[in-house]
CSV table of C-alpha atoms in Angstrom, one decimal:
chain,number,residue,atom,x,y,z
A,1,MET,CA,0.1,0.1,0.1
A,2,SER,CA,1.4,3.6,-0.5
A,3,GLU,CA,1.8,5.8,2.0
A,4,GLY,CA,-0.5,8.7,2.2
A,5,ALA,CA,0.1,12.4,2.6
A,6,PRO,CA,1.4,13.5,6.3
A,7,LEU,CA,-0.8,15.1,8.6
A,8,PRO,CA,-0.7,18.9,8.8
A,9,GLN,CA,1.6,20.8,11.0
A,10,THR,CA,0.3,21.3,14.7
A,11,ARG,CA,1.6,23.0,17.6
A,12,ASP,CA,3.2,19.8,19.2
A,13,ASP,CA,5.6,20.8,22.1
A,14,GLY,CA,5.6,22.1,25.5
A,15,SER,CA,8.1,24.7,24.5
A,16,MET,CA,5.6,26.7,22.2
A,17,LEU,CA,2.9,26.5,24.9
A,18,GLU,CA,5.2,27.5,27.4
A,19,GLU,CA,6.0,30.5,25.4
A,20,LEU,CA,2.3,31.5,25.3
A,21,PHE,CA,1.7,30.9,28.9
A,22,ARG,CA,4.5,33.2,29.8
A,23,GLU,CA,3.1,35.8,27.6
A,24,LYS,CA,-0.4,35.6,28.4
A,25,PHE,CA,0.0,34.9,32.1
A,26,PRO,CA,3.3,36.6,33.3
A,27,GLY,CA,4.4,36.0,36.8
A,28,HIS,CA,1.5,33.0,37.2
A,29,ARG,CA,2.1,29.7,38.2
A,30,PHE,CA,0.0,27.2,36.7
A,31,ILE,CA,-2.3,24.9,38.6
A,32,VAL,CA,-4.5,22.0,36.7
A,33,ALA,CA,-7.3,20.4,38.7
A,34,SER,CA,-8.7,17.2,38.0
A,35,ASN,CA,-10.2,13.9,39.1
A,36,ARG,CA,-8.0,11.6,37.3
A,37,GLU,CA,-4.1,12.0,38.1
A,38,PRO,CA,-1.1,12.0,35.5
A,39,TYR,CA,0.8,9.2,37.2
A,40,GLU,CA,-0.6,6.5,39.2
A,41,HIS,CA,1.7,4.4,41.8
A,42,ARG,CA,1.2,0.9,42.4
A,43,TRP,CA,2.9,-2.1,44.3
A,44,ALA,CA,4.6,-4.4,41.9
A,45,ASP,CA,5.5,-7.1,44.0
A,46,GLU,CA,5.2,-8.4,47.6
A,47,VAL,CA,8.6,-6.9,48.7
A,48,GLY,CA,7.6,-3.5,48.5
A,49,GLU,CA,8.7,-2.4,44.9
A,50,ILE,CA,6.5,0.2,43.6
A,51,ASP,CA,5.6,0.7,39.8
A,52,VAL,CA,4.6,4.1,37.9
A,53,ARG,CA,1.8,3.7,35.4
A,54,VAL,CA,0.4,6.5,33.3
A,55,PRO,CA,-3.5,6.2,33.1
A,56,ALA,CA,-5.0,6.0,29.8
A,57,GLY,CA,-6.3,9.1,28.0
A,58,GLY,CA,-5.3,12.0,25.8
A,59,LEU,CA,-5.8,14.6,28.4
A,60,THR,CA,-3.1,13.5,30.6
A,61,SER,CA,-0.6,12.8,27.8
A,62,ALA,CA,-1.5,16.5,26.4
A,63,LEU,CA,-1.1,18.3,29.5
A,64,ASP,CA,1.9,16.6,31.1
A,65,PRO,CA,4.4,18.0,28.6
A,66,LEU,CA,3.1,21.6,29.4
A,67,MET,CA,3.2,21.0,33.1
A,68,GLN,CA,7.0,19.7,32.6
A,69,ALA,CA,7.7,22.9,30.8
A,70,LEU,CA,5.9,25.1,33.3
A,71,GLY,CA,6.9,23.4,36.6
A,72,GLY,CA,3.4,23.9,37.9
A,73,THR,CA,1.2,21.7,40.2
A,74,TRP,CA,-1.2,19.1,39.1
A,75,VAL,CA,-4.1,18.4,41.8
A,76,ALA,CA,-5.9,15.3,41.4
A,77,TRP,CA,-7.3,12.1,43.2
A,78,GLY,CA,-4.5,9.7,44.6
A,79,SER,CA,-6.3,6.7,43.2
A,80,GLY,CA,-2.9,4.3,43.0
A,81,GLU,CA,-2.8,1.6,45.7
A,82,ALA,CA,0.4,2.8,46.4
A,83,ASP,CA,0.1,6.6,46.0
A,84,ALA,CA,0.5,7.2,49.7
A,85,ALA,CA,3.7,5.6,50.1
A,86,VAL,CA,5.4,8.0,47.9
A,87,VAL,CA,4.0,11.5,48.8
A,88,ASP,CA,5.7,13.9,51.1
A,89,ASP,CA,4.2,15.5,54.4
A,90,ASP,CA,2.2,17.8,51.9
A,91,ASP,CA,0.8,15.1,49.7
A,92,VAL,CA,3.0,15.7,46.9
A,93,VAL,CA,5.3,13.7,44.7
A,94,ARG,CA,7.3,15.3,41.8
A,95,VAL,CA,6.9,13.8,38.5
A,96,PRO,CA,7.5,12.4,35.9
A,97,PRO,CA,9.7,9.9,38.2
A,98,GLU,CA,12.5,9.8,35.6
A,99,ASP,CA,12.7,13.6,35.4
A,100,PRO,CA,10.8,15.3,38.1
A,101,SER,CA,9.6,18.9,36.9
A,102,TYR,CA,6.3,19.6,38.5
A,103,ARG,CA,4.2,18.8,41.5
A,104,LEU,CA,1.4,16.3,41.9
A,105,ARG,CA,-0.7,17.1,44.5
A,106,ARG,CA,-3.1,14.2,45.8
A,107,VAL,CA,-6.4,14.5,47.0
A,108,TRP,CA,-7.4,11.4,49.2
A,109,LEU,CA,-11.1,9.6,48.7
A,110,THR,CA,-12.7,7.3,50.9
A,111,HIS,CA,-14.5,4.3,49.8
A,112,ARG,CA,-17.5,6.4,50.7
A,113,ASP,CA,-16.1,9.2,49.0
A,114,ILE,CA,-15.5,7.2,45.8
A,115,HIS,CA,-19.3,5.4,46.3
A,116,ARG,CA,-21.0,8.6,46.4
A,117,TYR,CA,-19.2,11.5,44.8
A,118,TYR,CA,-17.7,9.9,41.9
A,119,LEU,CA,-19.7,6.7,41.2
A,120,GLY,CA,-22.9,8.5,42.7
A,121,PHE,CA,-23.3,12.1,41.9
A,122,SER,CA,-20.6,12.3,39.1
A,123,ASN,CA,-21.5,9.0,37.1
A,124,GLN,CA,-25.1,8.4,38.0
A,125,PHE,CA,-26.6,11.8,38.0
A,126,LEU,CA,-24.5,14.0,36.2
A,127,TRP,CA,-23.3,11.8,33.3
A,128,PRO,CA,-26.5,10.2,32.3
A,129,LEU,CA,-28.2,13.5,32.9
A,130,CYS,CA,-26.1,15.3,30.4
A,131,HIS,CA,-26.0,12.6,27.8
A,132,LEU,CA,-29.7,12.7,27.5
A,133,ARG,CA,-30.6,10.1,29.6
A,134,PRO,CA,-32.6,11.4,32.6
A,135,ASP,CA,-34.1,7.8,33.1
A,136,LEU,CA,-30.9,6.4,34.3
A,137,THR,CA,-30.5,9.3,36.9
A,138,ARG,CA,-30.1,8.5,40.4
A,139,ILE,CA,-31.0,11.2,42.9
A,140,ARG,CA,-29.8,10.7,46.2
A,141,SER,CA,-29.4,13.7,49.0
A,142,ARG,CA,-26.2,11.7,49.9
A,143,TYR,CA,-24.4,11.9,46.9
A,144,TRP,CA,-25.1,15.5,46.6
A,145,GLU,CA,-23.7,16.2,50.0
A,146,ARG,CA,-20.2,14.1,49.4
A,147,TYR,CA,-20.1,15.7,46.0
A,148,ARG,CA,-20.1,19.2,47.6
A,149,ARG,CA,-17.6,18.0,50.3
A,150,VAL,CA,-15.2,16.4,47.9
A,151,ASN,CA,-15.3,19.3,45.5
A,152,ARG,CA,-14.4,21.6,48.7
A,153,ARG,CA,-11.3,19.2,49.6
A,154,PHE,CA,-10.2,19.7,45.8
A,155,ALA,CA,-10.9,23.4,46.3
A,156,GLU,CA,-8.9,23.6,49.6
A,157,ALA,CA,-6.1,21.7,48.0
A,158,VAL,CA,-5.7,24.1,44.9
A,159,ILE,CA,-5.8,27.3,47.3
A,160,GLU,CA,-2.8,25.7,49.5
A,161,GLU,CA,-0.9,25.1,46.2
A,162,ALA,CA,-1.6,28.7,45.1
A,163,ARG,CA,0.0,30.4,48.5
A,164,GLY,CA,2.1,33.0,47.8
A,165,GLY,CA,1.2,34.6,44.5
A,166,PRO,CA,-0.7,34.7,41.4
A,167,ALA,CA,-1.8,31.7,39.6
A,168,ALA,CA,-3.9,30.5,36.7
A,169,VAL,CA,-6.1,27.7,37.7
A,170,TRP,CA,-7.6,25.1,35.1
A,171,PHE,CA,-10.3,22.8,36.4
A,172,GLN,CA,-11.3,19.8,34.1
A,173,ASP,CA,-14.8,18.3,33.8
A,174,TYR,CA,-18.0,17.5,35.5
A,175,HIS,CA,-16.5,16.0,38.5
A,176,LEU,CA,-15.5,19.8,39.9
A,177,ALA,CA,-18.4,21.8,39.0
A,178,LEU,CA,-18.5,23.3,42.5
A,179,ALA,CA,-14.8,23.8,43.1
A,180,PRO,CA,-14.3,27.0,41.1
A,181,ALA,CA,-16.9,28.9,43.6
A,182,PHE,CA,-14.9,27.6,46.6
A,183,VAL,CA,-11.8,28.7,45.4
A,184,ARG,CA,-13.5,32.2,44.3
A,185,SER,CA,-14.8,32.7,47.7
A,186,ARG,CA,-11.4,32.5,49.2
A,187,ARG,CA,-9.0,33.5,46.4
A,188,PRO,CA,-11.0,36.1,44.3
A,189,ASP,CA,-7.8,36.9,42.6
A,190,LEU,CA,-7.0,33.7,41.1
A,191,LEU,CA,-7.6,33.3,37.3
A,192,LEU,CA,-10.0,30.4,36.8
A,193,ALA,CA,-11.0,28.4,34.0
A,194,HIS,CA,-12.9,25.3,33.6
A,195,PHE,CA,-13.3,22.8,30.6
A,196,TRP,CA,-16.2,20.8,30.7
A,197,HIS,CA,-15.5,17.5,28.4
A,198,ILE,CA,-19.1,15.8,28.2
A,199,PRO,CA,-22.3,17.6,26.4
A,200,TRP,CA,-24.2,20.3,27.9
A,201,PRO,CA,-27.9,19.1,27.8
A,202,PRO,CA,-30.6,21.5,26.7
A,203,VAL,CA,-32.4,23.2,29.9
A,204,GLU,CA,-35.5,21.1,29.6
A,205,ILE,CA,-33.0,18.3,30.8
A,206,PHE,CA,-30.9,20.0,32.9
A,207,ARG,CA,-33.7,21.6,34.8
A,208,LEU,CA,-34.7,18.2,36.2
A,209,ALA,CA,-31.3,18.6,38.6
A,210,PRO,CA,-32.7,19.8,41.9
A,211,GLN,CA,-29.2,21.5,42.5
A,212,ALA,CA,-29.0,23.1,38.8
A,213,ASP,CA,-28.5,26.7,40.4
A,214,GLN,CA,-25.9,25.7,42.8
A,215,LEU,CA,-24.1,23.5,39.8
A,216,LEU,CA,-24.5,26.9,37.6
A,217,ARG,CA,-23.2,29.2,40.0
A,218,GLY,CA,-20.3,27.0,40.9
A,219,LEU,CA,-19.2,26.9,37.1
A,220,LEU,CA,-19.8,30.9,36.6
A,221,ALA,CA,-17.1,31.6,39.4
A,222,ASN,CA,-14.8,30.7,36.5
A,223,ASP,CA,-13.3,33.4,34.2
A,224,LEU,CA,-13.8,31.1,31.4
A,225,ILE,CA,-15.6,28.2,30.9
A,226,GLY,CA,-15.0,25.8,27.3
A,227,PHE,CA,-17.0,23.2,25.8
A,228,HIS,CA,-16.7,21.1,22.8
A,229,LEU,CA,-19.3,22.9,20.7
A,230,PRO,CA,-21.2,26.0,20.5
A,231,SER,CA,-24.3,24.1,20.7
A,232,PHE,CA,-23.2,23.1,24.0
A,233,ALA,CA,-22.2,26.6,25.0
A,234,ASP,CA,-25.3,28.0,23.9
A,235,ASN,CA,-27.1,25.3,26.2
A,236,PHE,CA,-25.2,26.3,29.0
A,237,LEU,CA,-26.5,30.1,28.5
A,238,ARG,CA,-29.9,29.1,28.2
A,239,CYS,CA,-30.0,27.2,31.3
A,240,VAL,CA,-28.5,30.3,33.1
A,241,GLN,CA,-30.9,32.6,31.3
A,242,ARG,CA,-33.7,30.3,32.4
A,243,LEU,CA,-32.7,29.2,35.7
A,244,LEU,CA,-30.7,32.5,37.3
A,245,ASP,CA,-31.5,35.9,37.4
A,246,VAL,CA,-28.2,37.2,36.0
A,247,GLU,CA,-26.9,39.3,32.9
A,248,ILE,CA,-26.2,37.6,29.7
A,249,ASP,CA,-24.3,39.4,27.0
A,250,TRP,CA,-25.1,36.9,24.0
A,251,GLU,CA,-22.9,38.6,21.4
A,252,ALA,CA,-19.9,38.4,23.9
A,253,HIS,CA,-20.9,35.0,25.2
A,254,SER,CA,-20.7,36.1,28.9
A,255,VAL,CA,-22.6,36.0,32.0
A,256,THR,CA,-22.3,38.7,34.8
A,257,THR,CA,-23.1,38.1,38.3
A,258,GLY,CA,-21.8,39.7,41.3
A,259,GLY,CA,-19.6,42.2,39.2
A,260,HIS,CA,-17.7,39.0,38.0
A,261,THR,CA,-17.6,38.1,34.2
A,262,CYS,CA,-17.7,34.7,33.3
A,263,HIS,CA,-16.8,34.3,29.3
A,264,VAL,CA,-18.3,31.0,27.8
A,265,GLY,CA,-16.7,29.5,24.4
A,266,ALA,CA,-16.5,26.2,22.3
A,267,PHE,CA,-12.7,24.6,21.9
A,268,PRO,CA,-13.2,21.4,20.2
A,269,ILE,CA,-10.3,19.0,21.8
A,270,SER,CA,-8.5,16.7,19.4
A,271,ILE,CA,-5.7,14.1,20.0
A,272,ASP,CA,-1.8,13.7,19.9
A,273,LEU,CA,-2.0,13.4,15.9
A,274,LYS,CA,1.8,12.9,15.7
A,275,ALA,CA,1.8,10.2,18.2
A,276,PHE,CA,-0.9,8.0,16.3
A,277,GLU,CA,0.7,8.7,12.8
A,278,ASN,CA,4.1,7.7,13.9
A,279,ALA,CA,3.0,4.6,15.7
A,280,ALA,CA,0.9,3.6,12.4
A,281,ALA,CA,3.8,4.4,10.5
A,282,ALA,CA,6.5,2.6,12.5
A,283,PRO,CA,8.9,0.2,10.6
A,284,SER,CA,7.3,-2.6,12.8
A,285,ALA,CA,3.8,-2.0,11.9
A,286,GLY,CA,3.8,-3.7,8.7
A,287,GLU,CA,4.7,-6.9,10.2
A,288,GLN,CA,2.6,-6.0,13.2
A,289,MET,CA,-0.6,-5.7,10.6
A,290,GLU,CA,0.0,-9.2,9.3
A,291,ARG,CA,-0.1,-10.9,12.3
A,292,LEU,CA,-3.3,-9.4,13.3
A,293,ARG,CA,-4.7,-10.4,10.0
A,294,GLN,CA,-4.0,-13.8,10.5
A,295,ARG,CA,-5.2,-13.9,14.1
A,296,TYR,CA,-8.5,-12.0,13.4
A,297,ALA,CA,-9.2,-12.6,9.5
A,298,PRO,CA,-7.2,-15.4,7.8
A,299,GLN,CA,-9.6,-15.9,5.3
A,300,GLY,CA,-9.1,-12.5,4.1
A,301,GLY,CA,-11.6,-10.0,3.2
A,302,SER,CA,-12.5,-6.6,5.0
A,303,ILE,CA,-11.9,-5.6,8.5
A,304,GLY,CA,-13.9,-3.1,10.6
A,305,ILE,CA,-12.9,-1.9,14.1
A,306,GLY,CA,-14.8,0.0,16.6
A,307,VAL,CA,-13.0,1.2,19.7
A,308,ASP,CA,-15.3,2.3,22.7
A,309,ARG,CA,-15.8,2.4,26.6
A,310,LEU,CA,-18.5,-0.2,27.8
A,311,ASP,CA,-21.0,2.8,28.2
A,312,TYR,CA,-24.5,3.2,27.2
A,313,SER,CA,-23.7,6.3,25.4
A,314,LYS,CA,-21.6,4.9,22.9
A,315,GLY,CA,-24.3,2.9,21.2
A,316,LEU,CA,-22.6,-0.5,20.9
A,317,PRO,CA,-26.1,-2.6,20.8
A,318,GLU,CA,-27.2,-0.6,17.8
A,319,LYS,CA,-23.7,-1.0,16.1
A,320,PHE,CA,-23.9,-4.8,16.4
A,321,LYS,CA,-27.8,-4.9,15.7
A,322,ALA,CA,-26.7,-3.0,12.2
A,323,LEU,CA,-24.0,-5.8,11.7
A,324,GLU,CA,-26.2,-8.3,12.2
A,325,LEU,CA,-28.9,-7.0,9.8
A,326,LEU,CA,-25.6,-6.6,7.1
A,327,TRP,CA,-24.8,-10.3,7.4
A,328,ASP,CA,-28.4,-11.0,7.6
A,329,ARG,CA,-29.6,-9.6,4.3
A,330,TYR,CA,-26.4,-9.6,2.2
A,331,PRO,CA,-25.0,-13.5,2.9
A,332,GLU,CA,-22.1,-12.6,0.5
A,333,TYR,CA,-20.3,-10.7,3.7
A,334,ARG,CA,-20.2,-13.5,5.7
A,335,GLU,CA,-16.6,-14.4,5.8
A,336,ARG,CA,-15.6,-11.4,3.9
A,337,LEU,CA,-16.0,-8.8,6.6
A,338,THR,CA,-14.8,-9.6,10.1
A,339,PHE,CA,-15.4,-6.7,12.8
A,340,ILE,CA,-12.9,-6.3,15.9
A,341,GLN,CA,-14.8,-4.3,18.8
A,342,VAL,CA,-12.2,-3.0,21.6
A,343,ALA,CA,-14.9,-2.3,24.6
A,344,VAL,CA,-13.4,-1.2,27.5
A,345,PRO,CA,-14.8,-2.3,30.9
A,346,SER,CA,-16.2,1.0,32.8
A,347,ARG,CA,-17.9,1.7,36.0
A,348,SER,CA,-18.7,-2.1,36.4
A,349,ASP,CA,-20.1,-1.2,39.9
A,350,ILE,CA,-23.0,0.8,38.5
A,351,GLU,CA,-26.0,-1.2,37.6
A,352,ALA,CA,-26.6,0.5,34.2
A,353,TYR,CA,-22.9,-0.6,33.1
A,354,ASP,CA,-23.3,-3.9,34.5
A,355,ASP,CA,-26.4,-4.8,32.4
A,356,LEU,CA,-24.7,-3.2,29.2
A,357,ALA,CA,-21.8,-5.5,29.5
A,358,GLN,CA,-24.1,-8.6,30.0
A,359,LYS,CA,-26.0,-7.5,27.1
A,360,VAL,CA,-23.2,-6.8,24.8
A,361,ASP,CA,-21.7,-10.1,25.4
A,362,ARG,CA,-25.0,-11.6,25.0
A,363,GLN,CA,-25.5,-10.0,21.6
A,364,VAL,CA,-21.9,-10.9,20.3
A,365,TRP,CA,-22.3,-14.7,21.4
A,366,GLU,CA,-25.6,-14.7,19.5
A,367,ILE,CA,-24.3,-13.1,16.3
A,368,ASN,CA,-21.5,-15.3,16.3
A,369,ASP,CA,-23.6,-18.5,17.0
A,370,ARG,CA,-26.0,-17.6,14.1
A,371,PHE,CA,-23.2,-16.3,11.3
A,372,GLY,CA,-20.0,-18.2,12.4
A,373,THR,CA,-18.3,-20.9,11.0
A,374,ASP,CA,-15.4,-23.4,12.1
A,375,SER,CA,-13.0,-20.8,10.3
A,376,TRP,CA,-14.6,-17.5,10.9
A,377,ARG,CA,-16.0,-15.3,14.0
A,378,PRO,CA,-17.7,-12.6,12.8
A,379,ILE,CA,-17.0,-10.2,15.7
A,380,HIS,CA,-14.0,-10.3,17.8
A,381,LEU,CA,-14.9,-8.4,21.4
A,382,ILE,CA,-11.6,-7.4,23.2
A,383,LYS,CA,-12.7,-6.2,26.7
A,384,GLN,CA,-9.7,-4.4,27.7
A,385,SER,CA,-7.7,-1.4,27.2
A,386,LEU,CA,-5.2,-1.5,24.7
A,387,PRO,CA,-1.9,0.8,24.3
A,388,SER,CA,-2.2,3.6,22.0
A,389,GLU,CA,0.6,2.2,20.0
A,390,ARG,CA,-1.3,-1.1,19.4
A,391,LEU,CA,-4.3,1.0,18.7
A,392,ALA,CA,-2.7,2.9,15.8
A,393,VAL,CA,-1.7,-0.6,14.1
A,394,LEU,CA,-5.3,-1.8,14.6
A,395,TYR,CA,-6.9,1.3,13.1
A,396,ARG,CA,-4.4,1.5,10.1
A,397,LEU,CA,-5.2,-2.3,9.5
A,398,ALA,CA,-9.0,-1.6,9.4
A,399,ASP,CA,-10.6,-0.9,6.3
A,400,LEU,CA,-13.2,0.8,8.2
A,401,CYS,CA,-14.2,2.3,11.6
A,402,ILE,CA,-17.5,2.6,13.1
A,403,VAL,CA,-18.4,5.0,16.0
A,404,SER,CA,-22.1,4.7,16.7
A,405,SER,CA,-22.6,7.2,19.9
A,406,LEU,CA,-25.9,7.9,20.8
A,407,GLN,CA,-24.5,11.2,22.5
A,408,ASP,CA,-21.0,12.2,22.8
A,409,GLY,CA,-19.0,15.4,23.4
A,410,MET,CA,-16.6,15.0,21.0
A,411,ASN,CA,-15.4,11.0,20.2
A,412,LEU,CA,-11.5,11.1,20.0
A,413,VAL,CA,-11.7,7.4,18.4
A,414,ALA,CA,-12.9,9.0,15.1
A,415,LYS,CA,-9.9,11.2,15.3
A,416,GLU,CA,-7.5,8.5,16.4
A,417,TYR,CA,-8.7,6.3,13.6
A,418,VAL,CA,-7.9,9.4,10.7
A,419,ALA,CA,-4.3,10.0,12.3
A,420,SER,CA,-3.6,6.2,11.8
A,421,GLN,CA,-4.6,6.0,8.5
A,422,VAL,CA,-1.2,6.9,7.0
A,423,ASP,CA,-2.3,4.7,3.7
A,424,ASP,CA,-5.6,6.9,3.1
A,425,SER,CA,-7.5,3.8,2.6
A,426,GLY,CA,-9.9,3.4,5.4
A,427,VAL,CA,-13.8,4.7,5.7
A,428,LEU,CA,-14.9,6.4,8.7
A,429,LEU,CA,-18.7,6.1,9.6
A,430,LEU,CA,-19.3,8.5,12.4
A,431,SER,CA,-22.5,9.1,14.4
A,432,CYS,CA,-23.9,12.3,13.9
A,433,PHE,CA,-24.8,12.7,17.6
A,434,ALA,CA,-21.0,12.8,18.4
A,435,GLY,CA,-19.5,16.1,18.8
A,436,ALA,CA,-16.6,15.1,16.2
A,437,ALA,CA,-19.1,15.1,13.4
A,438,GLU,CA,-19.4,18.7,13.5
A,439,GLN,CA,-15.7,19.0,12.6
A,440,MET,CA,-15.5,15.6,10.3
A,441,GLY,CA,-18.3,16.5,7.8
A,442,ASP,CA,-16.1,14.3,4.9
A,443,ALA,CA,-16.8,11.3,7.3
A,444,ILE,CA,-20.0,9.0,6.4
A,445,LEU,CA,-22.3,10.3,8.9
A,446,VAL,CA,-24.8,7.9,10.3
A,447,ASN,CA,-27.5,7.5,12.9
A,448,PRO,CA,-27.3,4.3,15.0
A,449,TYR,CA,-30.9,4.9,16.3
A,450,ASP,CA,-31.7,3.4,12.7
A,451,PRO,CA,-30.1,0.1,12.2
A,452,GLU,CA,-31.4,-0.7,8.9
A,453,MET,CA,-29.9,2.4,7.4
A,454,LEU,CA,-26.5,2.2,9.2
A,455,SER,CA,-26.4,-1.6,8.0
A,456,GLN,CA,-26.7,-0.3,4.5
A,457,GLN,CA,-24.3,2.5,4.8
A,458,ILE,CA,-21.8,-0.2,6.3
A,459,ARG,CA,-22.4,-1.7,2.8
A,460,ASP,CA,-22.1,1.2,0.9
A,461,ALA,CA,-18.7,2.2,2.6
A,462,LEU,CA,-17.6,-1.4,1.8
A,463,MET,CA,-18.2,-0.7,-1.8
A,464,LEU,CA,-16.5,2.3,-2.2
A,465,PRO,CA,-14.0,2.2,-5.0
A,466,PRO,CA,-10.5,2.8,-3.6
A,467,ASP,CA,-9.9,6.4,-5.3
A,468,GLU,CA,-12.7,7.7,-3.6
A,469,ARG,CA,-11.7,6.1,0.1
A,470,GLU,CA,-8.5,7.8,-0.5
A,471,ARG,CA,-10.2,11.2,-1.6
A,472,LEU,CA,-12.6,11.2,1.6
A,473,MET,CA,-9.6,10.0,3.7
A,474,ARG,CA,-7.4,12.7,2.6
A,475,LEU,CA,-9.9,15.5,3.2
A,476,LEU,CA,-10.3,14.2,6.8
A,477,ARG,CA,-6.5,14.2,7.5
A,478,ASP,CA,-6.0,17.5,5.7
A,479,SER,CA,-8.4,19.1,8.2
A,480,SER,CA,-7.3,17.5,11.5
A,481,ASP,CA,-5.9,19.4,14.3
A,482,SER,CA,-4.0,18.5,17.5
A,483,ILE,CA,-4.8,18.6,21.1
A,484,PHE,CA,-1.9,20.9,21.3
A,485,ASP,CA,-4.0,23.3,19.0
A,486,TRP,CA,-6.6,22.8,21.6
A,487,ILE,CA,-4.5,24.0,24.4
A,488,HIS,CA,-3.2,26.6,22.7
A,489,GLU,CA,-6.5,28.0,21.6
A,490,LEU,CA,-8.0,27.7,25.1
A,491,LEU,CA,-5.0,29.4,26.7
A,492,ASN,CA,-4.9,32.2,24.2
A,493,ALA,CA,-8.4,32.9,24.7
A,494,TRP,CA,-8.3,32.9,28.4
A,495,GLY,CA,-5.0,34.8,28.6
A,496,SER,CA,-6.9,37.6,26.2
A,497,LEU,CA,-10.0,38.2,28.5
A,498,PRO,CA,-10.7,41.7,29.7
A,499,ALA,CA,-9.7,42.5,33.0
A,500,ARG,CA,-12.0,40.9,35.5
A,501,ARG,CA,-14.4,42.8,37.5
A,502,HIS,CA,-15.0,42.4,41.4
């Protein structure tokens, strides 16, 4: 196969971001606050050896170079089993271990905190609410009270780390919606921003939250709130307009309350493009692809791929129903299309997730039992997280990728697949309900709620002539941006805001 054109040049190193931060925030320290930590310490064996693991996720890998360049502080939940063994008296460990350059300040959570703040309010209330599944929300006063308590604990850690001078604090995601207000009440001089990584629902959904006004006011304590899409930002402002008595400037996309102005904007996140492209184009990739093809599709034919967390927002049952219809109605694709689904277990302590995992297992077993042969399995289900280097090779191998999200803030799998298509030969089928669809209009946009149409679109994708596949993929690759571009745009917008009023 010929090698396609390289991805466009992007801002891809910490030094450029450091230069921007120093320009926009002179004299300020940089503090990131998130639920997940960038490094996790675990016991390696029974004699006390400790290993360091980098949790999966594009955010940590993108912010880590910036943190190393700036020498800031990252405040996060210490989730590793050996985390407490390596911190100092201030609950801090310097990272990365091979060349310590910034502080990781750990916040400790009890089992009750995890159950009520994380599994409870964050993931059995906010997550389903924001993904338009109010039927799956669990309203419990004890969840809310623990969410408030843990957010205050994060805020106290941020305030302690910001002692002695000005700082810019960047909060991440729905776990910490109240923390900015707690910080603002104690340190009104700090510069605060928040990125909300999941959808923001319409007001008709969000108003179901008994604590809607407190959540909104918690977020409005920021100077800047970022969302993936303009529609999410507009939904947020409409919620503020309907539920709070505050001044909104729709032209400037800002909200003023108590003399403080919060700006709201859209900053679509991306991935480390070069990391995926380089892994897919590595000298060993060809040999790896051949081994994978022999393992999953030795009979030849096309290979499809899906990579998702086992989450009800990802549309796995809908995807499998469409594939079942394809093999049923078009028997010529039996033994000619093999589908590999990476389904990463997630939040299995929550009933809705456990139910989904069982449903997916049952659905895949039934499809394989119905259509499989002694030498061919229609769907290969891989229920574990894979390193990005291995994923990149799988993406390059796959003739098509199906992203079937029912509701998604962005969906980075779509961008990972495109970045890994160094041969320009794959086809992306992308749910129109994924945020990525607004940026990736040259994908084949699909509606996962219509399995018959999705089945037909899978067939159409398989029948596309090579020159059309190459044309579409090149358009997608030419319009790609990097997660470093995302950080650059957000820092630039944040640092360019008018002086805050108190």
